[in-house]
Amino acid sequence: MLRRTLLSWAALGPALVLLPACSREGSAAPPATAAEPAPAAPAPVATAAPPSAAGPSFVAAGPECGLAERNVSGPIAAQGKRYLLDCVGPGLAVLDYDSDGRLDLFVAQGRDDARTLEDGGPQAGGDCADKLYRNLGGRRFAECAAEAGLDDRGYGFGALAFDEDDDGDSDVFLANYGRNRLYRNDAGRFSDETDDHAGLAGGAGDWSTGAAAGDVDEDGDLDLYVCNYVRHDSAELDEKGLCRFMSECHVPCGPLGLDPQPDRFYVNEGAPGFRLREATEEHGLLQAASYGFQPVFLDVEPDGDLDLYVTNDSKPNWLFVNDGTGHFQERGLLAGVACSNAGQAEAGMGAAAGDLDGDGKPEIYVTNFSMQVNSLYVNQTGADGVPWFEEQAQRAGVGSPTWLELSWGCALADFDDDGWTDIFSSNSHIYPQVDDCPPPEISYREACNLFRRLPGERLAFEDLGARAGDVAAAARPHRASVVADLDDDGALDLLVARLDEPPLLLWNDLRGRGHWLSLRIERAGAPSRLAVGARVRATAGGRQFSGEVRAGSSFLSTEDPRVHLGLGTATRVDSLAVEWPGGAWREWTDLAADRHLVLRPDLDEPLLASPSEVAR
Amino acid sequence: MRRLLVALLALVFASAAPRAQDAAEQARALRKSGQLEEALAVLEAARAASPRDELLAGLQGLCLLDAGRAEQAAQLAATFPGYAGKEPKLHTFLGRASALDGRWDEALQHFEAALAVDGRQLEPAVESVRTLMAAGRFAAAVTAAARVEALSPELGRRLAADALVAQADRLQAAGREALGPAIEKLTAALELRPDDVALGERLLDMQVPLLRVDDARKLAARLFPGEEGRGARLYWEGRCRDALTDRTGAREAYEQALAAQPSHAEARIELARLDIDDGAFEKALERLASLPGSGKHAARALLLTGLAELGLHRDGPAEEHLRAALLLEPENPKAQYQLGRLLLRTGRTEEGRSLLEGVEQLEPN
């Protein structure tokens, strides 16, 4: 087993903190003492007051923001939804498709009649094209999917933005019901390159869901994992009719009782063609077919290589542990992240990873079905590197409040920049029919949850409820969600998909937030390329922070590719270390807070990345 | 002495060669009073004189079945192949003999034939219900029980309730989505047996997880009236609040239940569970220590004790209690899962893995 020496809090000890304004770099492990002259840190762009005890507050964007297109997922709820296919909703992706420095938004689109799929090519299907919203600045967006060539008309679910061909711009993989699509981006113009990758499209009747990318074999390019859900056959389901839920509701059938579909892993063969080749079994990722929803790459031990967590609906979730060579072993049950504390599989929907307790190891948060609490798996992996988690949702105060809700998207992020990571989940029942059946406590439209982390060593959260502003103001049919600082003001905003409705954009307008640092981690050299899988460690104000660059998380979605660190009252970061996939690392000290920075292993100084000030 | 008496009776009847009708009446009376051997002696003697008498044969067969002499009963039944006569007792006997072999349809045909001759016959009506239940035809059993109720109201209601409960069992085993119909069956059964508290509590146990808290509260109030029922009522109030995620309210209700009825084990157990969820492990242990180590709540108490010990990082006592819980409930997934993880963590990889893999085989929630 290949294991590298890790960056750890111990490695960022007091001696380094005593060396202000210096940077260090390396290729395998951080040296004990070597130091370089400090980069001249750019001036802060904002000054933040101490964090408010009230927690985040969000304001829903109005129609002027331009996200006007409603989701199409079969007949609208009021007309009755007969298939699960029409109940899951679209994935979202945050990407800078035109490389203008502003984050744009992609929203997958469903179809109005799944049965037409077999006949329709990518351009068929009426008005059901996926949506791409260009960020115009000033909190406004303009739909431009057709103009950019990303108006795919498949029945869209997962939306993964990642640089598949390593040319510096965000390509988009669409996990559809029917043929999946890979759209390569060339200077802001997308072209469908799916057929260049044998097997990537999947079968005509496959229903793919979440997707995630990571360089599992550390060969410098991004590999792809795609979840598949059930075999959907409208005619068969029509014959079967509706199924019972909570005994009295007649609702779409599944997933139990329907045929699960196996997930697929594609290894990227790199330059020159960057072909994605199906290699599920070859990499130890072949499992009995399950009802897969969302994969998330993360480094659980952490030992420097990317592991993979996968949520499964109504079946145990998986944790694939990387042996350091890109080969995996499934250890979900042994690690304690497969099921509930009661040893029962739950209906895993979305997943988010993040370091909640500042020990440098990512926790995993999983959204589950109604009448199952969302799971909070706390990472307690020890020095032996054997992954070990304890489920602590109830103890941390995020169990009971999620019991009745059915949650989809989720995020572990510091929304008030107080230095403590909060939890968001988007909620709504899957079946519109529940409104017509008892019990009254379960309803189709639900408000979202925002749990504020209570400062202190004990892992504890409070449900902000109405104090979260418009996050919890309206009960709507929420689905996937993404977190991103869309207006680059240093506050993490939220975009939430809604079934049959336009997406909900929630601006984070909390006053009195803490200080922050936003980091775009890039690989060395030109063009500018995101370093998916890079890990960040920072110390500020006597506390430790960490983050990873991910492509694919929450539910069917891709979030802000930047690492956002809430710093609380600290106005400077004492030390900041980045470990890139492949082992390169670099460390900076004494960085001013409240700015967007670009970090690269070949740059002595961080670049200021705020689009309003720097044209990259 | 008893054997001697039976032999004498047989001798007397054989020599007296009583009329078949008299012998039948006498045997009926003896059977009714549980004197099966005496009844069989009378019938054996009478049948020696009237070997083709169908009433005597039927009674003899029924007595043999009542006495557990299945083999002799089968031999007797074999002497009436394809019987299509008009004697209800013989049909009843042949039906019961068929049912004993699992030949449900044949049995039911015989019972129906008996009832067709004499609709006031209680035994074939009852046996018909029992056979339908044994065959898993619960809905038909409920219908058939109505026929018994017309003859014997109390017995009919009891049988109908049994059939409804069996139906509920089957629905409950089919999974969560069938709990609603199961609740309907139990509700109907409870209407037939309104004073059956155990049945009522089973119904409550189904209603609460499905959030039918209004129904549950009403039922608890009816099942546990007055001051005497206050503890149980408050316990179910706690369960309802728990289901609605009002943990503070649930805790309060459980505490009040214990104040009203200090021996209320379930309330104590639920409080211990809440303590464990909140990380108050010592408090949970304190509560659980006062529960008896045996009885219907023992497995849950042992499991929770194990979990509390785990929370306190006391692996030895945790393992001991989880193992004890598993002895009582070998398929408890929570005990299996937690013990499996404990063993894995403490280096007993093989046994730990085996337990965890066993959990994976269990049906999902």
PDB file of N, CA, C and O in Angstrom, chain A residues 354-393:
ATOM      1  N   GLY A 354     -16.604  17.265   4.609  1.00  0.00           N
ATOM      2  CA  GLY A 354     -15.907  18.443   5.100  1.00  0.00           C
ATOM      3  C   GLY A 354     -15.415  18.203   6.512  1.00  0.00           C
ATOM      4  O   GLY A 354     -15.947  17.352   7.226  1.00  0.00           O
ATOM      5  N   ASP A 355     -14.402  18.965   6.886  1.00  0.00           N
ATOM      6  CA  ASP A 355     -13.785  18.787   8.199  1.00  0.00           C
ATOM      7  C   ASP A 355     -14.532  19.636   9.227  1.00  0.00           C
ATOM      8  O   ASP A 355     -14.365  20.843   9.276  1.00  0.00           O
ATOM      9  N   LEU A 356     -15.367  18.986  10.031  1.00  0.00           N
ATOM     10  CA  LEU A 356     -16.197  19.721  10.985  1.00  0.00           C
ATOM     11  C   LEU A 356     -15.494  19.968  12.308  1.00  0.00           C
ATOM     12  O   LEU A 356     -15.888  20.848  13.063  1.00  0.00           O
ATOM     13  N   ASP A 357     -14.503  19.160  12.611  1.00  0.00           N
ATOM     14  CA  ASP A 357     -13.888  19.275  13.942  1.00  0.00           C
ATOM     15  C   ASP A 357     -12.436  19.728  13.897  1.00  0.00           C
ATOM     16  O   ASP A 357     -11.735  19.688  14.899  1.00  0.00           O
ATOM     17  N   GLY A 358     -11.993  20.154  12.730  1.00  0.00           N
ATOM     18  CA  GLY A 358     -10.670  20.750  12.632  1.00  0.00           C
ATOM     19  C   GLY A 358      -9.512  19.789  12.818  1.00  0.00           C
ATOM     20  O   GLY A 358      -8.390  20.203  13.082  1.00  0.00           O
ATOM     21  N   ASP A 359      -9.773  18.480  12.647  1.00  0.00           N
ATOM     22  CA  ASP A 359      -8.671  17.532  12.807  1.00  0.00           C
ATOM     23  C   ASP A 359      -8.041  17.155  11.471  1.00  0.00           C
ATOM     24  O   ASP A 359      -7.206  16.260  11.391  1.00  0.00           O
ATOM     25  N   GLY A 360      -8.476  17.822  10.408  1.00  0.00           N
ATOM     26  CA  GLY A 360      -7.883  17.557   9.096  1.00  0.00           C
ATOM     27  C   GLY A 360      -8.464  16.365   8.389  1.00  0.00           C
ATOM     28  O   GLY A 360      -8.048  16.038   7.276  1.00  0.00           O
ATOM     29  N   LYS A 361      -9.434  15.697   9.006  1.00  0.00           N
ATOM     30  CA  LYS A 361     -10.042  14.516   8.375  1.00  0.00           C
ATOM     31  C   LYS A 361     -11.501  14.832   8.055  1.00  0.00           C
ATOM     32  O   LYS A 361     -12.225  15.349   8.909  1.00  0.00           O
ATOM     33  N   PRO A 362     -11.946  14.483   6.855  1.00  0.00           N
ATOM     34  CA  PRO A 362     -13.298  14.891   6.470  1.00  0.00           C
ATOM     35  C   PRO A 362     -14.386  14.047   7.128  1.00  0.00           C
ATOM     36  O   PRO A 362     -14.300  12.820   7.173  1.00  0.00           O
ATOM     37  N   GLU A 363     -15.401  14.744   7.619  1.00  0.00           N
ATOM     38  CA  GLU A 363     -16.639  14.078   8.030  1.00  0.00           C
ATOM     39  C   GLU A 363     -17.502  13.884   6.788  1.00  0.00           C
ATOM     40  O   GLU A 363     -17.260  14.526   5.756  1.00  0.00           O
ATOM     41  N   ILE A 364     -18.500  13.021   6.907  1.00  0.00           N
ATOM     42  CA  ILE A 364     -19.409  12.786   5.777  1.00  0.00           C
ATOM     43  C   ILE A 364     -20.841  13.011   6.265  1.00  0.00           C
ATOM     44  O   ILE A 364     -21.252  12.459   7.296  1.00  0.00           O
ATOM     45  N   TYR A 365     -21.551  13.834   5.530  1.00  0.00           N
ATOM     46  CA  TYR A 365     -22.964  14.095   5.850  1.00  0.00           C
ATOM     47  C   TYR A 365     -23.804  13.512   4.719  1.00  0.00           C
ATOM     48  O   TYR A 365     -23.522  13.756   3.543  1.00  0.00           O
ATOM     49  N   VAL A 366     -24.820  12.740   5.071  1.00  0.00           N
ATOM     50  CA  VAL A 366     -25.641  12.069   4.062  1.00  0.00           C
ATOM     51  C   VAL A 366     -27.103  12.423   4.287  1.00  0.00           C
ATOM     52  O   VAL A 366     -27.604  12.337   5.409  1.00  0.00           O
ATOM     53  N   THR A 367     -27.761  12.843   3.220  1.00  0.00           N
ATOM     54  CA  THR A 367     -29.189  13.118   3.331  1.00  0.00           C
ATOM     55  C   THR A 367     -29.965  11.833   3.064  1.00  0.00           C
ATOM     56  O   THR A 367     -29.586  11.030   2.204  1.00  0.00           O
ATOM     57  N   ASN A 368     -31.034  11.664   3.824  1.00  0.00           N
ATOM     58  CA  ASN A 368     -31.814  10.427   3.737  1.00  0.00           C
ATOM     59  C   ASN A 368     -33.291  10.719   3.522  1.00  0.00           C
ATOM     60  O   ASN A 368     -33.714  11.873   3.493  1.00  0.00           O
ATOM     61  N   PHE A 369     -34.043   9.668   3.445  1.00  0.00           N
ATOM     62  CA  PHE A 369     -35.482   9.746   3.191  1.00  0.00           C
ATOM     63  C   PHE A 369     -36.214  10.278   4.427  1.00  0.00           C
ATOM     64  O   PHE A 369     -35.661  10.344   5.519  1.00  0.00           O
ATOM     65  N   SER A 370     -37.467  10.612   4.214  1.00  0.00           N
ATOM     66  CA  SER A 370     -38.337  11.005   5.323  1.00  0.00           C
ATOM     67  C   SER A 370     -38.459   9.851   6.321  1.00  0.00           C
ATOM     68  O   SER A 370     -38.510   8.685   5.935  1.00  0.00           O
ATOM     69  N   MET A 371     -38.496  10.193   7.585  1.00  0.00           N
ATOM     70  CA  MET A 371     -38.562   9.238   8.688  1.00  0.00           C
ATOM     71  C   MET A 371     -37.265   8.428   8.824  1.00  0.00           C
ATOM     72  O   MET A 371     -37.250   7.301   9.303  1.00  0.00           O
ATOM     73  N   GLN A 372     -36.207   9.031   8.343  1.00  0.00           N
ATOM     74  CA  GLN A 372     -34.843   8.592   8.648  1.00  0.00           C
ATOM     75  C   GLN A 372     -34.085   9.899   8.904  1.00  0.00           C
ATOM     76  O   GLN A 372     -34.251  10.847   8.142  1.00  0.00           O
ATOM     77  N   VAL A 373     -33.285   9.923   9.948  1.00  0.00           N
ATOM     78  CA  VAL A 373     -32.534  11.165  10.152  1.00  0.00           C
ATOM     79  C   VAL A 373     -31.384  11.204   9.149  1.00  0.00           C
ATOM     80  O   VAL A 373     -30.906  10.161   8.711  1.00  0.00           O
ATOM     81  N   ASN A 374     -30.973  12.423   8.766  1.00  0.00           N
ATOM     82  CA  ASN A 374     -29.771  12.529   7.949  1.00  0.00           C
ATOM     83  C   ASN A 374     -28.594  12.036   8.788  1.00  0.00           C
ATOM     84  O   ASN A 374     -28.584  12.182  10.003  1.00  0.00           O
ATOM     85  N   SER A 375     -27.610  11.479   8.122  1.00  0.00           N
ATOM     86  CA  SER A 375     -26.494  10.868   8.856  1.00  0.00           C
ATOM     87  C   SER A 375     -25.309  11.814   8.919  1.00  0.00           C
ATOM     88  O   SER A 375     -24.972  12.463   7.929  1.00  0.00           O
ATOM     89  N   LEU A 376     -24.692  11.848  10.081  1.00  0.00           N
ATOM     90  CA  LEU A 376     -23.453  12.610  10.236  1.00  0.00           C
ATOM     91  C   LEU A 376     -22.378  11.626  10.704  1.00  0.00           C
ATOM     92  O   LEU A 376     -22.375  11.207  11.863  1.00  0.00           O
ATOM     93  N   TYR A 377     -21.538  11.236   9.773  1.00  0.00           N
ATOM     94  CA  TYR A 377     -20.480  10.273  10.092  1.00  0.00           C
ATOM     95  C   TYR A 377     -19.208  11.053  10.451  1.00  0.00           C
ATOM     96  O   TYR A 377     -18.615  11.718   9.602  1.00  0.00           O
ATOM     97  N   VAL A 378     -18.850  10.955  11.722  1.00  0.00           N
ATOM     98  CA  VAL A 378     -17.690  11.698  12.207  1.00  0.00           C
ATOM     99  C   VAL A 378     -16.440  10.835  12.033  1.00  0.00           C
ATOM    100  O   VAL A 378     -16.393   9.685  12.481  1.00  0.00           O
ATOM    101  N   ASN A 379     -15.451  11.427  11.385  1.00  0.00           N
ATOM    102  CA  ASN A 379     -14.236  10.691  11.026  1.00  0.00           C
ATOM    103  C   ASN A 379     -13.332  10.536  12.242  1.00  0.00           C
ATOM    104  O   ASN A 379     -12.856  11.524  12.799  1.00  0.00           O
ATOM    105  N   GLN A 380     -13.149   9.308  12.687  1.00  0.00           N
ATOM    106  CA  GLN A 380     -12.290   9.042  13.835  1.00  0.00           C
ATOM    107  C   GLN A 380     -11.156   8.108  13.455  1.00  0.00           C
ATOM    108  O   GLN A 380     -10.666   7.337  14.282  1.00  0.00           O
ATOM    109  N   THR A 381     -10.781   8.180  12.185  1.00  0.00           N
ATOM    110  CA  THR A 381      -9.682   7.344  11.716  1.00  0.00           C
ATOM    111  C   THR A 381      -8.428   7.638  12.538  1.00  0.00           C
ATOM    112  O   THR A 381      -8.060   8.795  12.736  1.00  0.00           O
ATOM    113  N   GLY A 382      -7.803   6.586  13.004  1.00  0.00           N
ATOM    114  CA  GLY A 382      -6.643   6.752  13.872  1.00  0.00           C
ATOM    115  C   GLY A 382      -5.333   6.716  13.110  1.00  0.00           C
ATOM    116  O   GLY A 382      -5.298   6.761  11.880  1.00  0.00           O
ATOM    117  N   ALA A 383      -4.282   6.587  13.875  1.00  0.00           N
ATOM    118  CA  ALA A 383      -2.948   6.623  13.284  1.00  0.00           C
ATOM    119  C   ALA A 383      -2.688   5.436  12.364  1.00  0.00           C
ATOM    120  O   ALA A 383      -1.824   5.493  11.491  1.00  0.00           O
ATOM    121  N   ASP A 384      -3.457   4.354  12.557  1.00  0.00           N
ATOM    122  CA  ASP A 384      -3.240   3.187  11.690  1.00  0.00           C
ATOM    123  C   ASP A 384      -3.785   3.405  10.279  1.00  0.00           C
ATOM    124  O   ASP A 384      -3.545   2.597   9.383  1.00  0.00           O
ATOM    125  N   GLY A 385      -4.531   4.476  10.085  1.00  0.00           N
ATOM    126  CA  GLY A 385      -5.034   4.786   8.748  1.00  0.00           C
ATOM    127  C   GLY A 385      -6.188   3.922   8.295  1.00  0.00           C
ATOM    128  O   GLY A 385      -6.596   3.992   7.134  1.00  0.00           O
ATOM    129  N   VAL A 386      -6.741   3.116   9.199  1.00  0.00           N
ATOM    130  CA  VAL A 386      -7.907   2.310   8.830  1.00  0.00           C
ATOM    131  C   VAL A 386      -9.152   3.179   9.022  1.00  0.00           C
ATOM    132  O   VAL A 386      -9.425   3.625  10.140  1.00  0.00           O
ATOM    133  N   PRO A 387      -9.897   3.431   7.955  1.00  0.00           N
ATOM    134  CA  PRO A 387     -11.029   4.360   8.073  1.00  0.00           C
ATOM    135  C   PRO A 387     -12.016   3.929   9.154  1.00  0.00           C
ATOM    136  O   PRO A 387     -12.422   2.764   9.202  1.00  0.00           O
ATOM    137  N   TRP A 388     -12.381   4.886   9.996  1.00  0.00           N
ATOM    138  CA  TRP A 388     -13.293   4.578  11.104  1.00  0.00           C
ATOM    139  C   TRP A 388     -14.168   5.805  11.379  1.00  0.00           C
ATOM    140  O   TRP A 388     -13.650   6.894  11.598  1.00  0.00           O
ATOM    141  N   PHE A 389     -15.469   5.600  11.330  1.00  0.00           N
ATOM    142  CA  PHE A 389     -16.406   6.696  11.539  1.00  0.00           C
ATOM    143  C   PHE A 389     -17.419   6.325  12.609  1.00  0.00           C
ATOM    144  O   PHE A 389     -17.732   5.152  12.785  1.00  0.00           O
ATOM    145  N   GLU A 390     -17.928   7.325  13.294  1.00  0.00           N
ATOM    146  CA  GLU A 390     -19.035   7.134  14.225  1.00  0.00           C
ATOM    147  C   GLU A 390     -20.182   8.039  13.789  1.00  0.00           C
ATOM    148  O   GLU A 390     -19.964   9.232  13.559  1.00  0.00           O
ATOM    149  N   GLU A 391     -21.368   7.471  13.697  1.00  0.00           N
ATOM    150  CA  GLU A 391     -22.534   8.260  13.292  1.00  0.00           C
ATOM    151  C   GLU A 391     -23.031   9.047  14.511  1.00  0.00           C
ATOM    152  O   GLU A 391     -23.335   8.462  15.542  1.00  0.00           O
ATOM    153  N   GLN A 392     -23.085  10.375  14.397  1.00  0.00           N
ATOM    154  CA  GLN A 392     -23.403  11.193  15.575  1.00  0.00           C
ATOM    155  C   GLN A 392     -24.435  12.276  15.292  1.00  0.00           C
ATOM    156  O   GLN A 392     -24.433  13.315  15.960  1.00  0.00           O
ATOM    157  N   ALA A 393     -25.306  12.040  14.332  1.00  0.00           N
ATOM    158  CA  ALA A 393     -26.272  13.089  13.969  1.00  0.00           C
ATOM    159  C   ALA A 393     -27.126  13.488  15.172  1.00  0.00           C
ATOM    160  O   ALA A 393     -27.306  14.675  15.458  1.00  0.00           O
TER     161      ALA A 393
END
